[in-house]
Coordinates of C-alpha atoms and ligand atoms in Angstrom, one line a residue:
X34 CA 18.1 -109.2 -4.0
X35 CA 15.9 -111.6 -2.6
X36 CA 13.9 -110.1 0.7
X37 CA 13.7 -112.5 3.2
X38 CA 10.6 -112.9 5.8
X39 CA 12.1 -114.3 9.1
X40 CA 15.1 -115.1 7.8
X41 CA 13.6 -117.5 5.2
X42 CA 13.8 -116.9 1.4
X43 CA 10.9 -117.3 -0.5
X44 CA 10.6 -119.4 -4.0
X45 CA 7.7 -119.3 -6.2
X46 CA 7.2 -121.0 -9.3
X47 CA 3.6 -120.8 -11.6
X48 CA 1.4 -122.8 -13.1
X49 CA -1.2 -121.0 -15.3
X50 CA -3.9 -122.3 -17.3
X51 CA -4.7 -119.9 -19.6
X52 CA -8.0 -121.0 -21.9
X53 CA -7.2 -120.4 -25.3
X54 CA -9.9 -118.2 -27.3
X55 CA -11.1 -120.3 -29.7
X56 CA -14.7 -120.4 -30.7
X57 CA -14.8 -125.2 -30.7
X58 CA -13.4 -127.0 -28.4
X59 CA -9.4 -128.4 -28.8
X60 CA -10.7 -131.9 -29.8
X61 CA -14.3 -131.1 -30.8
X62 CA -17.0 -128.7 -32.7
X63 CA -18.2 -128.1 -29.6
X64 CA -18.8 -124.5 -28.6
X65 CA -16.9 -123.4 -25.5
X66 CA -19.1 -119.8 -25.0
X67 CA -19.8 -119.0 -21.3
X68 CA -22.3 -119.6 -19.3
X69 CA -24.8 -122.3 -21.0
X70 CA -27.5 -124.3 -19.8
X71 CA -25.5 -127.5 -18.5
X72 CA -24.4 -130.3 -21.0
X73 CA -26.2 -128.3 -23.8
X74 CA -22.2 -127.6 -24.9
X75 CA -20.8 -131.2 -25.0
X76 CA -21.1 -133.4 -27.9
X77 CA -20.1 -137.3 -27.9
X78 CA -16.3 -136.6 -28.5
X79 CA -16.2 -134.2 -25.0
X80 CA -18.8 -137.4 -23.1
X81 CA -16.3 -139.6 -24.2
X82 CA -18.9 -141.8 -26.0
X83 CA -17.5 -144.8 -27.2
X84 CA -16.0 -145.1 -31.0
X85 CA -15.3 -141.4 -30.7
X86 CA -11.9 -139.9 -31.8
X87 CA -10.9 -136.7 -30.7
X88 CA -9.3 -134.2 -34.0
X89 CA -7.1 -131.3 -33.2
X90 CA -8.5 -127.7 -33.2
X91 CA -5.6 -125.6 -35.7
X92 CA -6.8 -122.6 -33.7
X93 CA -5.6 -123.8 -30.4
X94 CA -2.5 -124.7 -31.9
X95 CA -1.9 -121.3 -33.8
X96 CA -2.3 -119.6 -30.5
X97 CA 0.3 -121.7 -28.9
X98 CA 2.6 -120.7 -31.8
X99 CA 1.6 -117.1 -31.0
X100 CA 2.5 -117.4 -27.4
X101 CA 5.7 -119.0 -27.7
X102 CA 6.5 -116.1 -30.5
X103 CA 5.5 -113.6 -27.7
X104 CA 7.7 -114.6 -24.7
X105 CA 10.8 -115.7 -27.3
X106 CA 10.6 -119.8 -26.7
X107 CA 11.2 -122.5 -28.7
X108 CA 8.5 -123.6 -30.2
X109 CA 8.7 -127.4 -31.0
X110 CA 8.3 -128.5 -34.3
X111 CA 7.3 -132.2 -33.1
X112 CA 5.0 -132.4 -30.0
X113 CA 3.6 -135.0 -28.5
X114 CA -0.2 -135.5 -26.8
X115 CA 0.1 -138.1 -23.5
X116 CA -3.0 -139.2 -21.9
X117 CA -2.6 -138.2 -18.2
X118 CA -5.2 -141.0 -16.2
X119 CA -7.3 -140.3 -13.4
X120 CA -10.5 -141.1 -11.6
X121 CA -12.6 -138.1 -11.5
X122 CA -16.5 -137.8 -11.9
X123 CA -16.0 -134.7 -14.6
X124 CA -13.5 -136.8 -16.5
X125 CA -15.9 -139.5 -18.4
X126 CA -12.8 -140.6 -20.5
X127 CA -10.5 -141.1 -17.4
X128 CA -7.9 -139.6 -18.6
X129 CA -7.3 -135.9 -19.8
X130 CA -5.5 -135.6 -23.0
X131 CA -2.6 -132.9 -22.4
X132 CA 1.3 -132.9 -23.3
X133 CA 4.1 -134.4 -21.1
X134 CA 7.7 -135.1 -21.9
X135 CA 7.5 -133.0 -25.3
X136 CA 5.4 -129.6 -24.8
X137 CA 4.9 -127.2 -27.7
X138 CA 6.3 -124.2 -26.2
X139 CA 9.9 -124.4 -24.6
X140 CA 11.6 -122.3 -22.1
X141 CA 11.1 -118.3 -23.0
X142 CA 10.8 -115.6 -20.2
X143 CA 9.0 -113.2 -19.3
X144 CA 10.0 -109.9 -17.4
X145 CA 8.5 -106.5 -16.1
X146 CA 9.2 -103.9 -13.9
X147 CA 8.9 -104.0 -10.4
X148 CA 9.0 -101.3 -7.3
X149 CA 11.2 -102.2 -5.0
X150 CA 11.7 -99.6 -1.8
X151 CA 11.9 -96.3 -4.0
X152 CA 13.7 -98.4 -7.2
X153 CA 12.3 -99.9 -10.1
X154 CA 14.3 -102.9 -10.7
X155 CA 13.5 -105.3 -14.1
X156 CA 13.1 -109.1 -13.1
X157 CA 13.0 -111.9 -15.3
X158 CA 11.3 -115.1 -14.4
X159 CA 12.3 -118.0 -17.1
X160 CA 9.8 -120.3 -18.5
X161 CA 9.9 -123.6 -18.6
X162 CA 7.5 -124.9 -21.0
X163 CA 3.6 -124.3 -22.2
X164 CA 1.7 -126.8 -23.5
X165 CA -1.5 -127.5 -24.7
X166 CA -4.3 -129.5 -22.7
X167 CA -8.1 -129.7 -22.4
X168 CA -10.2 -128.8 -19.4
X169 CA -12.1 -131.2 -17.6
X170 CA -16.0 -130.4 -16.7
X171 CA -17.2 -129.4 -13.9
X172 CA -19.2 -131.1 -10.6
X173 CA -22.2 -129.0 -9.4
X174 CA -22.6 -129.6 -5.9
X175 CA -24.5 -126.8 -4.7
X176 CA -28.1 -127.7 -6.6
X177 CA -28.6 -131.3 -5.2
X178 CA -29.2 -132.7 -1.8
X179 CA -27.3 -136.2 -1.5
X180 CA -25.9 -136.2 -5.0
X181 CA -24.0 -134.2 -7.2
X182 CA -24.2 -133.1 -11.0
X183 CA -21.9 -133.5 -13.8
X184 CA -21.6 -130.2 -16.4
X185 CA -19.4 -131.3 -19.2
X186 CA -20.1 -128.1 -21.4
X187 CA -16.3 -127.3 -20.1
X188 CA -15.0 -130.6 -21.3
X189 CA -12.7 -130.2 -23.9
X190 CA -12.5 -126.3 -23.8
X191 CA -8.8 -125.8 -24.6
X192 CA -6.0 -124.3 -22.2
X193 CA -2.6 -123.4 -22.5
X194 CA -0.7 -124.7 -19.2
X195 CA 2.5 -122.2 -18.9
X196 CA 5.3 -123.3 -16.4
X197 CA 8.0 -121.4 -14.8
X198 CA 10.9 -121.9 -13.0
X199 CA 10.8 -121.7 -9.0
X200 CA 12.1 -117.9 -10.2
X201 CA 10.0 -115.9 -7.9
X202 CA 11.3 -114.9 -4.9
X203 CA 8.1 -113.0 -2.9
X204 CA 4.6 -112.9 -3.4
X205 CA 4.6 -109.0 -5.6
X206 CA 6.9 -110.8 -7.8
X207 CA 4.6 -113.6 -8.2
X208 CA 1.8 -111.4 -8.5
X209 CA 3.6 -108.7 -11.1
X210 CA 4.8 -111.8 -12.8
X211 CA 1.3 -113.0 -13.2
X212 CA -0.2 -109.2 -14.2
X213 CA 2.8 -109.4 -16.8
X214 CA 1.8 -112.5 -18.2
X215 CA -2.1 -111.7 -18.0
X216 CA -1.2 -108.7 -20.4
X217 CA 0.7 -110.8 -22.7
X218 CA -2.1 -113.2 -23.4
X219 CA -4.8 -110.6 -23.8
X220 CA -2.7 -108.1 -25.8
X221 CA -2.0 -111.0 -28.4
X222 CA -5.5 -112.3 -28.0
X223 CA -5.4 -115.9 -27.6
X224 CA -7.1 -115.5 -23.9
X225 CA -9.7 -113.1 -22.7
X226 CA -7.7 -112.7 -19.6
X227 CA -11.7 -113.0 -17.5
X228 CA -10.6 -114.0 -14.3
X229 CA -13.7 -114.1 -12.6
X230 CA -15.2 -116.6 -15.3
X231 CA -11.9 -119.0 -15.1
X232 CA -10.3 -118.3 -18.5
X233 CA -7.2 -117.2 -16.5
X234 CA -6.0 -118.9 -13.3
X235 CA -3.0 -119.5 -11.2
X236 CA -1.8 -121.9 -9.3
X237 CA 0.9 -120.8 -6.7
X238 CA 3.9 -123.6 -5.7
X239 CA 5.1 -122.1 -2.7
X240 CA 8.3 -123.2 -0.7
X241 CA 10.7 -121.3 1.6
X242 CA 14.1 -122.3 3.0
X243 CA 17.3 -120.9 4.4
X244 CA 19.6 -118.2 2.1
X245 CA 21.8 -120.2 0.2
X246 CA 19.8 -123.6 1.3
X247 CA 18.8 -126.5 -1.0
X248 CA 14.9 -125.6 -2.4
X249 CA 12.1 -126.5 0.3
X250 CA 9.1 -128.6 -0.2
X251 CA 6.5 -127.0 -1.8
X252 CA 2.5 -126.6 -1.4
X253 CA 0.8 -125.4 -4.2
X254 CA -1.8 -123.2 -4.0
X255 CA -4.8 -124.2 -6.6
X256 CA -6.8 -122.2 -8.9
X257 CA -6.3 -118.1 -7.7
X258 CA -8.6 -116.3 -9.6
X259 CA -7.6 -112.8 -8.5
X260 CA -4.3 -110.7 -8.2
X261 CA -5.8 -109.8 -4.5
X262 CA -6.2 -113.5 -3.7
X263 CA -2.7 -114.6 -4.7
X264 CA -1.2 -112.3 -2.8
X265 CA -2.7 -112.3 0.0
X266 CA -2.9 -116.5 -0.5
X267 CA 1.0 -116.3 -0.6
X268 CA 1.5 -114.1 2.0
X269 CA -0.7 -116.1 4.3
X270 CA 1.2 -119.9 3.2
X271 CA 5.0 -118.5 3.7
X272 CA 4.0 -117.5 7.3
X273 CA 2.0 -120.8 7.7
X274 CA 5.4 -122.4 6.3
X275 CA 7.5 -120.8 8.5
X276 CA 5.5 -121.4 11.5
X277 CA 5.4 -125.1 10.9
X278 CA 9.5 -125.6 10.2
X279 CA 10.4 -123.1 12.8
X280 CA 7.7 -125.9 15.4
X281 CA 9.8 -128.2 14.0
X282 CA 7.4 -129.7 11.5
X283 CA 8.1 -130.8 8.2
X284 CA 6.6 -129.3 5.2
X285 CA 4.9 -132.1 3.3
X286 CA 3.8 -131.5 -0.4
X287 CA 0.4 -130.7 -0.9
X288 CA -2.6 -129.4 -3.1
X289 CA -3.9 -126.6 -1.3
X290 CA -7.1 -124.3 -1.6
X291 CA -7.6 -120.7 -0.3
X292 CA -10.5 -119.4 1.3
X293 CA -10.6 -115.8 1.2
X294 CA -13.2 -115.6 3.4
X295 CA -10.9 -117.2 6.1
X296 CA -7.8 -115.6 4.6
X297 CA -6.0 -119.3 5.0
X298 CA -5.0 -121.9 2.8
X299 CA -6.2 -125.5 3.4
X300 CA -4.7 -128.8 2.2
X301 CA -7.0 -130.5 -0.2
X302 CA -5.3 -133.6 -1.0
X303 CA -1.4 -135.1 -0.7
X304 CA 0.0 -133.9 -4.1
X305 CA 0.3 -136.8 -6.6
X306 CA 3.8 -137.4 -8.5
X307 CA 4.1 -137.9 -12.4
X308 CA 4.1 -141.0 -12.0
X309 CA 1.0 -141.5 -10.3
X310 CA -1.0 -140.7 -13.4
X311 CA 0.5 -143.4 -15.6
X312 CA 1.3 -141.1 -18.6
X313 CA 1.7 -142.7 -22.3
X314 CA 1.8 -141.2 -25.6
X315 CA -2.0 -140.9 -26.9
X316 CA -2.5 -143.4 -29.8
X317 CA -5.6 -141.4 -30.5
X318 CA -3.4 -138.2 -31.9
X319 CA -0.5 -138.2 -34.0
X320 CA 2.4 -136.1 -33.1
X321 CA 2.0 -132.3 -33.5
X322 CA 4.3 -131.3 -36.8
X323 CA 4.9 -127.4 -37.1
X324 CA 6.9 -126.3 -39.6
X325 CA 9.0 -123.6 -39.8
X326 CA 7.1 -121.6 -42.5
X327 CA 3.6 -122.3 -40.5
X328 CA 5.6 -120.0 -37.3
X329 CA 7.1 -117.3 -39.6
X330 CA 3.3 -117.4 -41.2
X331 CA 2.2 -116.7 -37.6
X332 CA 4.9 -114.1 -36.9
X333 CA 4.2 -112.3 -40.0
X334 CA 0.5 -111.8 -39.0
X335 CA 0.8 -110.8 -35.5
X336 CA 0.5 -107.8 -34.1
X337 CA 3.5 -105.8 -32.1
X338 CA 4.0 -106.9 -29.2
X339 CA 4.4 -105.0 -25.8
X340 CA 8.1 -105.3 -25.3
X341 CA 8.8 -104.9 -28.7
X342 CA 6.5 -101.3 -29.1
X343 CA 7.7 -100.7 -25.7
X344 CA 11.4 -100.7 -26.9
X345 CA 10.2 -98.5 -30.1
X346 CA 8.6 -96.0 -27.2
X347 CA 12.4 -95.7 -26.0
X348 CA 13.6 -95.0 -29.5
X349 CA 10.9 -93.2 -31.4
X350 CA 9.7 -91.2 -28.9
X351 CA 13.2 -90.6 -26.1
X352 CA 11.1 -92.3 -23.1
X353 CA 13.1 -93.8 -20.3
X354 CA 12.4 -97.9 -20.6
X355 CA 9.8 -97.5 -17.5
X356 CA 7.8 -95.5 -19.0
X357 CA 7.6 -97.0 -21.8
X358 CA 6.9 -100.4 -20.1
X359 CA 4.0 -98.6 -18.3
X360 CA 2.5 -97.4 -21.5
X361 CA 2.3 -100.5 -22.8
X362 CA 0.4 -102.1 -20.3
X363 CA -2.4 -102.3 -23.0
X364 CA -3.0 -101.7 -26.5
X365 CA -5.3 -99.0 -25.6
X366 CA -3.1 -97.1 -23.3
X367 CA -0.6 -97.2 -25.7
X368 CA -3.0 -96.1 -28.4
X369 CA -4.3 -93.1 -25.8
X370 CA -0.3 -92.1 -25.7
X371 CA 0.8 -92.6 -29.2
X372 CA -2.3 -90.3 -30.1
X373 CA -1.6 -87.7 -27.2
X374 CA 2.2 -87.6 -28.3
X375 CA 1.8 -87.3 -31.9
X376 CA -0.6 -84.5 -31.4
X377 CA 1.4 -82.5 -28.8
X378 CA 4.7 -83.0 -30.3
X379 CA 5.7 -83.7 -26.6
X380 CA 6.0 -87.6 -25.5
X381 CA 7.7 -87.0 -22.3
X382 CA 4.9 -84.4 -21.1
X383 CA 2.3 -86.7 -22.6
X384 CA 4.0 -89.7 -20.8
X385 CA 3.9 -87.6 -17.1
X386 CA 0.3 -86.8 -17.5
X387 CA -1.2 -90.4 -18.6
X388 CA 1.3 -92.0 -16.0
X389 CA 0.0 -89.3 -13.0
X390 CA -3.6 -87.2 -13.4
X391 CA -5.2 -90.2 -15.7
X392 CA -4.1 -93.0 -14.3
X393 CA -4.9 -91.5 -10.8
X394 CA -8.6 -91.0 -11.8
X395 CA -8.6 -94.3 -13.9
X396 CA -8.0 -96.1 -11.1
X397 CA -9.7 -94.0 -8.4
X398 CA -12.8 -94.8 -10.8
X399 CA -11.8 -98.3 -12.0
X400 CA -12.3 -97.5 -15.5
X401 CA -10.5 -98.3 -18.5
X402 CA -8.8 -95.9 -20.8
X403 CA -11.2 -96.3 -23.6
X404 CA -14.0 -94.8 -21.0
X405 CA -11.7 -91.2 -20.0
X406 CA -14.1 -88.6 -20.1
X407 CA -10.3 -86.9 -21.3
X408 CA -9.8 -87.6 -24.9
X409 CA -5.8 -87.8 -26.1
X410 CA -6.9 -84.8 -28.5
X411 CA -7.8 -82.9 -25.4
X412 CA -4.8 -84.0 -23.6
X413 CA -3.0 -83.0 -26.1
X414 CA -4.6 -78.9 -26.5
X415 CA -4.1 -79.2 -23.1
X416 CA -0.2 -79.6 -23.0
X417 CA 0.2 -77.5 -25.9
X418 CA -1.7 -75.0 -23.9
X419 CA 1.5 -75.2 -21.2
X420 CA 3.9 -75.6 -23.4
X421 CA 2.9 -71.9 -24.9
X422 CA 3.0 -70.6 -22.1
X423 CA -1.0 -70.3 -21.8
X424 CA -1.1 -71.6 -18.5
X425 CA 0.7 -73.1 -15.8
X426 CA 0.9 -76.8 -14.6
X427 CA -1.3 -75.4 -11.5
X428 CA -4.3 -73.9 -14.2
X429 CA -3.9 -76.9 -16.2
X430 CA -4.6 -79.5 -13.4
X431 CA -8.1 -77.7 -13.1
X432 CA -8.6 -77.6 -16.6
X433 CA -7.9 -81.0 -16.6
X434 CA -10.3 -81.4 -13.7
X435 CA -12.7 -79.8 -15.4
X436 CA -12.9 -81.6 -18.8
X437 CA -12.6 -85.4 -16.7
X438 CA -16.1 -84.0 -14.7
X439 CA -17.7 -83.3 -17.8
X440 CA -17.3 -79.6 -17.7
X441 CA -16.1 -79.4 -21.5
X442 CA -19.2 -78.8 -24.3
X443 CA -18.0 -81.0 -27.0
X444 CA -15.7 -83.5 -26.2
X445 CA -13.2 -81.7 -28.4
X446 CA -10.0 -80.1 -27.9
X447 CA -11.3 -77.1 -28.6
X448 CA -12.8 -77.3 -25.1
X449 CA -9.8 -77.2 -23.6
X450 CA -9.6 -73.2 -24.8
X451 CA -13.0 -72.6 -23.5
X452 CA -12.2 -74.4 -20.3
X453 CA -9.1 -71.8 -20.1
X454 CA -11.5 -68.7 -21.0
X455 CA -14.3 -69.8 -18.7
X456 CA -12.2 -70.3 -15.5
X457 CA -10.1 -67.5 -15.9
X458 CA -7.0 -68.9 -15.9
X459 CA -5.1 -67.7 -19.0
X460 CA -2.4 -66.5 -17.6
X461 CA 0.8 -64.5 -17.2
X462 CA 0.3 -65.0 -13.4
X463 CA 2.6 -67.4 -13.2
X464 CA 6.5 -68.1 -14.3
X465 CA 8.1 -68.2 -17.7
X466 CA 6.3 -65.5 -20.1
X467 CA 6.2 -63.2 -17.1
X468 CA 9.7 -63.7 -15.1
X469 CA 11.1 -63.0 -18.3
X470 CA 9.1 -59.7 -18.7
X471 CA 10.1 -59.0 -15.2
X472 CA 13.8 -59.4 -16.2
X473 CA 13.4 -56.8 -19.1
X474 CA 12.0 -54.4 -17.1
X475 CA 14.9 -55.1 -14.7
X476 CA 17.2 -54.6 -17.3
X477 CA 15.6 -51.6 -18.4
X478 CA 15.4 -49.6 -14.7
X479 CA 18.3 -50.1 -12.9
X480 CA 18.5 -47.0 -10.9
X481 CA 15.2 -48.3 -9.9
X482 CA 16.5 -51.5 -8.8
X483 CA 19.5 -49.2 -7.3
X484 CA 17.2 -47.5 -5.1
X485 CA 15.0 -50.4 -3.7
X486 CA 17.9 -52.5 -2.5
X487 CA 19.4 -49.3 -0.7
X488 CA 16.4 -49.2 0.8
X489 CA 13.9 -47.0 -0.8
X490 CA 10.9 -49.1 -0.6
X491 CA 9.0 -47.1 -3.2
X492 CA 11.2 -47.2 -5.7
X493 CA 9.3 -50.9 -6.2
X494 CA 6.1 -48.8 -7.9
X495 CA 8.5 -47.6 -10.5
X496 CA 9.2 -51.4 -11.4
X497 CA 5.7 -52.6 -10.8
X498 CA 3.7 -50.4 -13.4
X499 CA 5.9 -51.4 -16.1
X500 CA 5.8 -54.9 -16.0
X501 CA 1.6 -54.6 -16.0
X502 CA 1.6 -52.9 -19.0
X503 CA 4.3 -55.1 -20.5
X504 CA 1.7 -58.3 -19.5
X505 CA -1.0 -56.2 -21.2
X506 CA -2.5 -56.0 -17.7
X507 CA -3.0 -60.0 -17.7
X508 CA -0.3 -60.6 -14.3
X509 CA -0.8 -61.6 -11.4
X510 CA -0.2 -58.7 -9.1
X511 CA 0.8 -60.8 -6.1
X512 CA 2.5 -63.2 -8.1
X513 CA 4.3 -59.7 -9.9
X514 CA 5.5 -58.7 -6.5
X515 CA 6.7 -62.1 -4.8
X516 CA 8.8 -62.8 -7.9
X517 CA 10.1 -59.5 -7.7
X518 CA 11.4 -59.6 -3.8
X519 CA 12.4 -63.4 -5.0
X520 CA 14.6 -61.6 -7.9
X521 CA 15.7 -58.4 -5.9
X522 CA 17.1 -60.1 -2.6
Ligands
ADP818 P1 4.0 -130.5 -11.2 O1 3.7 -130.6 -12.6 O2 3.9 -131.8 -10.5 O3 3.1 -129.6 -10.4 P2 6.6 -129.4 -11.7 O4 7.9 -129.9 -11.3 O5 6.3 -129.3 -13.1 O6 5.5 -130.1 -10.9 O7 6.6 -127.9 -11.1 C1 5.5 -127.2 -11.1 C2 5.9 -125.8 -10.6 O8 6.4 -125.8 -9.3 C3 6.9 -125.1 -11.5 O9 6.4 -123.8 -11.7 C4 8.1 -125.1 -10.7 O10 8.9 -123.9 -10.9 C5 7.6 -125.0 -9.3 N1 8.5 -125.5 -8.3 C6 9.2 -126.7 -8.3 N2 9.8 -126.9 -7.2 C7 9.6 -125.8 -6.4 C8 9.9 -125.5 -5.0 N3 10.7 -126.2 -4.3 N4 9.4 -124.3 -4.5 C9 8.6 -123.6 -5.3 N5 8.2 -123.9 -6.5 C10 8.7 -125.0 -7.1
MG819 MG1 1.2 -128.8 -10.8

């Protein structure tokens, strides 16, 4: 199913960093909050001042547990910290304390819906491993003329690394792939998902080759800290890939950056190979021991997860599986629709409406659900308000209009009513209550009905009147006579 770009096939495979959200630092008390003065966060363990011994931060660990839990891993109950060494001004210790050959979190998967022409198809891109590390600080370049400043208030700050395999196969499955797994950190909370502000970013390994065809050299693209980035950084490095094998180049394996200002990815540096950073078990930090009671403990106190409510949508509630996947994009969708549901008695209807008119307007507006001037109690009037029969879809669409512009006094459901009464729109002018008053009065007059299709034009008054005062005088009267000619031809 893969879709090929000039004949090539694409593979992806991820590296995300996710920073865990703990209030110290993985080997430190040190605060890791956003955005303080330089070095005001960094205490002797994250300087790397001598005698200093770094202790592990349960938090981190517990949110490791709770990630593996979430994508079904393994989650290893002996790990093992390894000192990965480099030169680097931000690194004082010269090496960056992370895990190697034995991660914490092994294999798992993760999957999600994808559109594909006019399908949905369900991909699943296997995990490889996530383990923990700690981020390096940061070099400020921008402030000083001829030098350049060291912030290690990021030092320390604690990330999960999450691998997959080179499952991807174009750059809206990389970039679903990473929306999937940027909901799955935030809805179990160990990552506030802010891309903007680092505490979620991607890095892209990119590689293309022949159908069928041994796996290509990849360049990996560093550090994308927006969904619009990665795919347009993707997009831009397969063409860039192609170009250069199809000029007879080879593709050599690289670090590379993208500049969305230029729209082009640029190497940074030839990519470094395991072995260039000399790892070795850190004598500093015992292994990591989890026992299997510490992970059920962890189980027991988390909360549902999206796949798993997603499959009780399905059963509770009769959704097909996409919906249901697209209601559980976030815990407060899913809360808008469990509340809208339960209130109307209808999931599917509730379903339609929060996957089409709010979502449209959320999006249009770029709000979150928790800001819908629509509440799920109004929603929920609302479809009860078509499912009686009150109104049609049509009406309800302005209704709905009305109450998202603020049109509603109270912010209750009970606006919904007064919306109806105000506008006009309680109806009979439309199908159900009223074709079904038309078919009585059918029924009732057929030497009426006789007449008009022998050709008696007037005979039609003798149908009309009735089925006005059946209505109570509340139909349409051009909607009365176009479903009558619809009914009488
Ligand atoms: P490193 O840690 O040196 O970056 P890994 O072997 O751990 O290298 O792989 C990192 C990522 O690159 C993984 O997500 C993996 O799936 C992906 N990957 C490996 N080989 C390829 C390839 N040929 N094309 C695309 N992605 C690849
Ligand atoms: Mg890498």
């Amino acid at each position: 199913m893969s879709k090929l770009v000039q004949g090539y096939e694409v593979v992806i495979g991820f590296e995300t960093h996710a920073q865990l959200s703990t209030k110290s630092k993985i080997f430190s008390r040190a605060s890791v909050a956003f955005g303080a003065e330089p070095n005001t966060q960094a205490c002797a363990v994250d300087m790397a001042l001598p005698g200093t011994l770094p202790v592990m931060n349960i938090g981190a660990v517990e949110r490791a547990i709770e990630f593996g839990l979430a994508i079904n891993a393994h989650i290893a109950e002996r790990s093992i910290f390894a000192r990965k060494n480099y030169f680097y001004p931000d690194l004082p210790k010269g090496y960056q304390i992370s895990q190697f050959e034995i991660p914490v979190v092994q294999g798992g998967e993760v999957s999600f819906f994808l559109e594909v022409g006019k399908e949905t198809v369900r991909k699943t891109v296997r995990l490889e491993r996530a383990h923990l590390e700690e981020d390096a600080g940061k070099s400020l370049h921008e402030d000083f003329i001829g030098q350049s400043g060291i912030d290690l208030n990021r030092a320390g700050t604690p990330l999960l690394e999450i691998v997959t395999q080179p499952d991807m196969r174009s750059s809206e499955e990389a970039v679903a792939y990473a929306k999937e797994l940027h909901k799955i950190v935030t809805w179990i909370g160990i990552c506030d998902g802010n891309m903007q502000e680092g505490s979620f970013r991607c890095d892209a390994n990119v590689s293309v080759r022949k159908p069928g065809g041994e796996l290509g050299t990849r360049r990996e693209i560093k550090n994308l800290n927006s969904f619009k980035f990665m795919q347009q950084a993707i997009d831009y490095e397969v063409r860039w890939q192609i170009d250069q094998i199809e000029d007879g180049h080879a593709i050599q394996q690289a670090t590379v950056l993208f500049d969305p200002d230029t729209g082009e990815t640029r190497a940074m540096r030839t990519k470094e190979d395991a072995a260039d950073y000399r790892y070795f078990p850190d004598p500093d930090l015992p292994p990591l021991v989890i026992g299997r009671d510490w992970v059920e403990r962890v189980k027991g106190e988390m909360a549902e997860l999206p796949r798993v409510m997603a499959e009780r949508f399905v059963k509770d509630y009769a959704l097909p599986e996409y919906d249901a996947t697209q209601l559980t994009q976030s815990k407060a969708v899913a809360a808008y629709f469990e509340a809208t549901a339960k209130a109307c008695g209808q999931p599917k209807l509730a379903s339609n409406w929060i996957m089409g008119e709010v979502s449209r307007r959320l999006n249009a507006s770029e709000m979150a659900i928790e800001q819908a001037p629509v509440s799920a109690a109004q929603l929920a009037a609302l479809i009860g308000r078509i499912s009686d029969n009150t109104i049609s879809n049509n009406a309800a669409r302005q209704v709905f209009e009305g109450l998202w512009n603020g049109e509603g006094p109270s912010g209750s459901e009970g606006d919904v009513d007064a919306l109806i009464e105000a506008k006009g729109l309680k109806q009979m002018n439309d199908t159900g209550e009223l074709e079904k008053i038309i078919d009585d009065v059918l029924a009732a007059n057929p030497k009426n009905v006789e007449e008009f299709k022998a050709g008696n034009a007037k005979a039609l008054n003798g149908l009309v009147g009735p089925i006005m005062k059946a209505s109570k005088g509340k139909a349409n009267p051009g909607q009365v006579n176009a479903l009558l000619m619809k009914k009488l031809r």
